[in-house]
Amino acid sequence: MAIEIQLHEDTKLQSVEAGYASVEAYLHSLLQRDQKRLACLKGIQDVESGNARPFDEFDHEFKQKHGIKLER
């Protein structure tokens, strides 16, 4: 899906200075980074609200589900 957006003239310079070959590559990188940031924020909010479980519990269930030998 292509979206055409008018950007400030300095945007191309900013993307090149950041090490990207194009404005599109720069914007793609920014969007990916923001998605990761939002996922981390959601995880933090889940933990703070008590919507999480101990890692050991998850690890045990995951290993059983995937046939991985359980450690003693």
Short mmCIF file of C-alpha atoms in Angstrom, two decimals:
data_model
loop_
_atom_site.label_atom_id
_atom_site.label_comp_id
_atom_site.label_asym_id
_atom_site.label_seq_id
_atom_site.Cartn_x
_atom_site.Cartn_y
_atom_site.Cartn_z
CA MET A 1 0.00 0.00 0.00
CA ALA A 2 1.50 3.30 -1.05
CA ILE A 3 0.70 6.55 0.71
CA GLU A 4 1.90 9.86 -0.62
CA ILE A 5 2.85 12.37 2.05
CA GLN A 6 4.32 15.83 1.64
CA LEU A 7 7.32 16.17 3.93
CA HIS A 8 9.42 19.11 5.00
CA GLU A 9 12.44 19.65 2.75
CA ASP A 10 14.82 18.88 5.61
CA THR A 11 13.42 15.36 5.96
CA LYS A 12 15.62 13.91 3.20
CA LEU A 13 18.71 15.50 4.74
CA GLN A 14 17.72 14.20 8.17
CA SER A 15 17.27 10.67 6.83
CA VAL A 16 20.66 10.74 5.08
CA GLU A 17 22.35 12.12 8.20
CA ALA A 18 20.79 9.26 10.17
CA GLY A 19 22.45 6.81 7.75
CA TYR A 20 19.50 5.83 5.57
CA ALA A 21 19.50 5.67 1.78
CA SER A 22 15.99 7.08 1.47
CA VAL A 23 13.26 8.82 3.39
CA GLU A 24 11.15 5.67 3.00
CA ALA A 25 13.83 3.53 4.68
CA TYR A 26 14.14 6.08 7.47
CA LEU A 27 10.38 6.19 8.05
CA HIS A 28 10.18 2.39 7.96
CA SER A 29 12.88 2.20 10.62
CA LEU A 30 11.11 4.77 12.79
CA LEU A 31 7.81 2.89 12.51
CA GLN A 32 9.45 -0.43 13.44
CA ARG A 33 11.18 1.17 16.42
CA ASP A 34 7.88 2.68 17.56
CA GLN A 35 6.12 -0.70 17.27
CA LYS A 36 8.81 -2.25 19.49
CA ARG A 37 8.51 0.63 21.97
CA LEU A 38 4.74 0.17 22.16
CA ALA A 39 5.12 -3.60 22.67
CA CYS A 40 7.54 -2.96 25.55
CA LEU A 41 5.18 -0.40 27.05
CA LYS A 42 2.29 -2.87 26.86
CA GLY A 43 4.42 -5.50 28.60
CA ILE A 44 5.30 -3.07 31.38
CA GLN A 45 1.65 -2.10 31.79
CA ASP A 46 0.63 -5.77 31.90
CA VAL A 47 3.15 -6.50 34.66
CA GLU A 48 2.12 -3.41 36.63
CA SER A 49 -1.56 -4.38 36.40
CA GLY A 50 -0.87 -7.96 37.49
CA ASN A 51 -1.63 -9.38 34.06
CA ALA A 52 1.49 -11.53 33.93
CA ARG A 53 2.72 -14.82 35.31
CA PRO A 54 6.05 -15.97 36.68
CA PHE A 55 8.64 -16.96 34.07
CA ASP A 56 9.19 -20.38 35.67
CA GLU A 57 5.51 -21.20 35.18
CA PHE A 58 5.61 -20.13 31.52
CA ASP A 59 8.92 -21.94 30.94
CA HIS A 60 7.59 -25.22 32.35
CA GLU A 61 4.41 -25.05 30.25
CA PHE A 62 6.36 -24.10 27.09
CA LYS A 63 8.81 -26.99 27.49
CA GLN A 64 6.01 -29.49 28.07
CA LYS A 65 4.08 -28.23 25.05
CA HIS A 66 7.12 -28.46 22.75
CA GLY A 67 8.59 -31.71 24.08
CA ILE A 68 11.65 -30.09 25.60
CA LYS A 69 13.28 -32.00 28.44
CA LEU A 70 12.47 -30.44 31.80
CA GLU A 71 15.42 -29.59 34.03
CA ARG A 72 15.44 -30.72 37.63
#
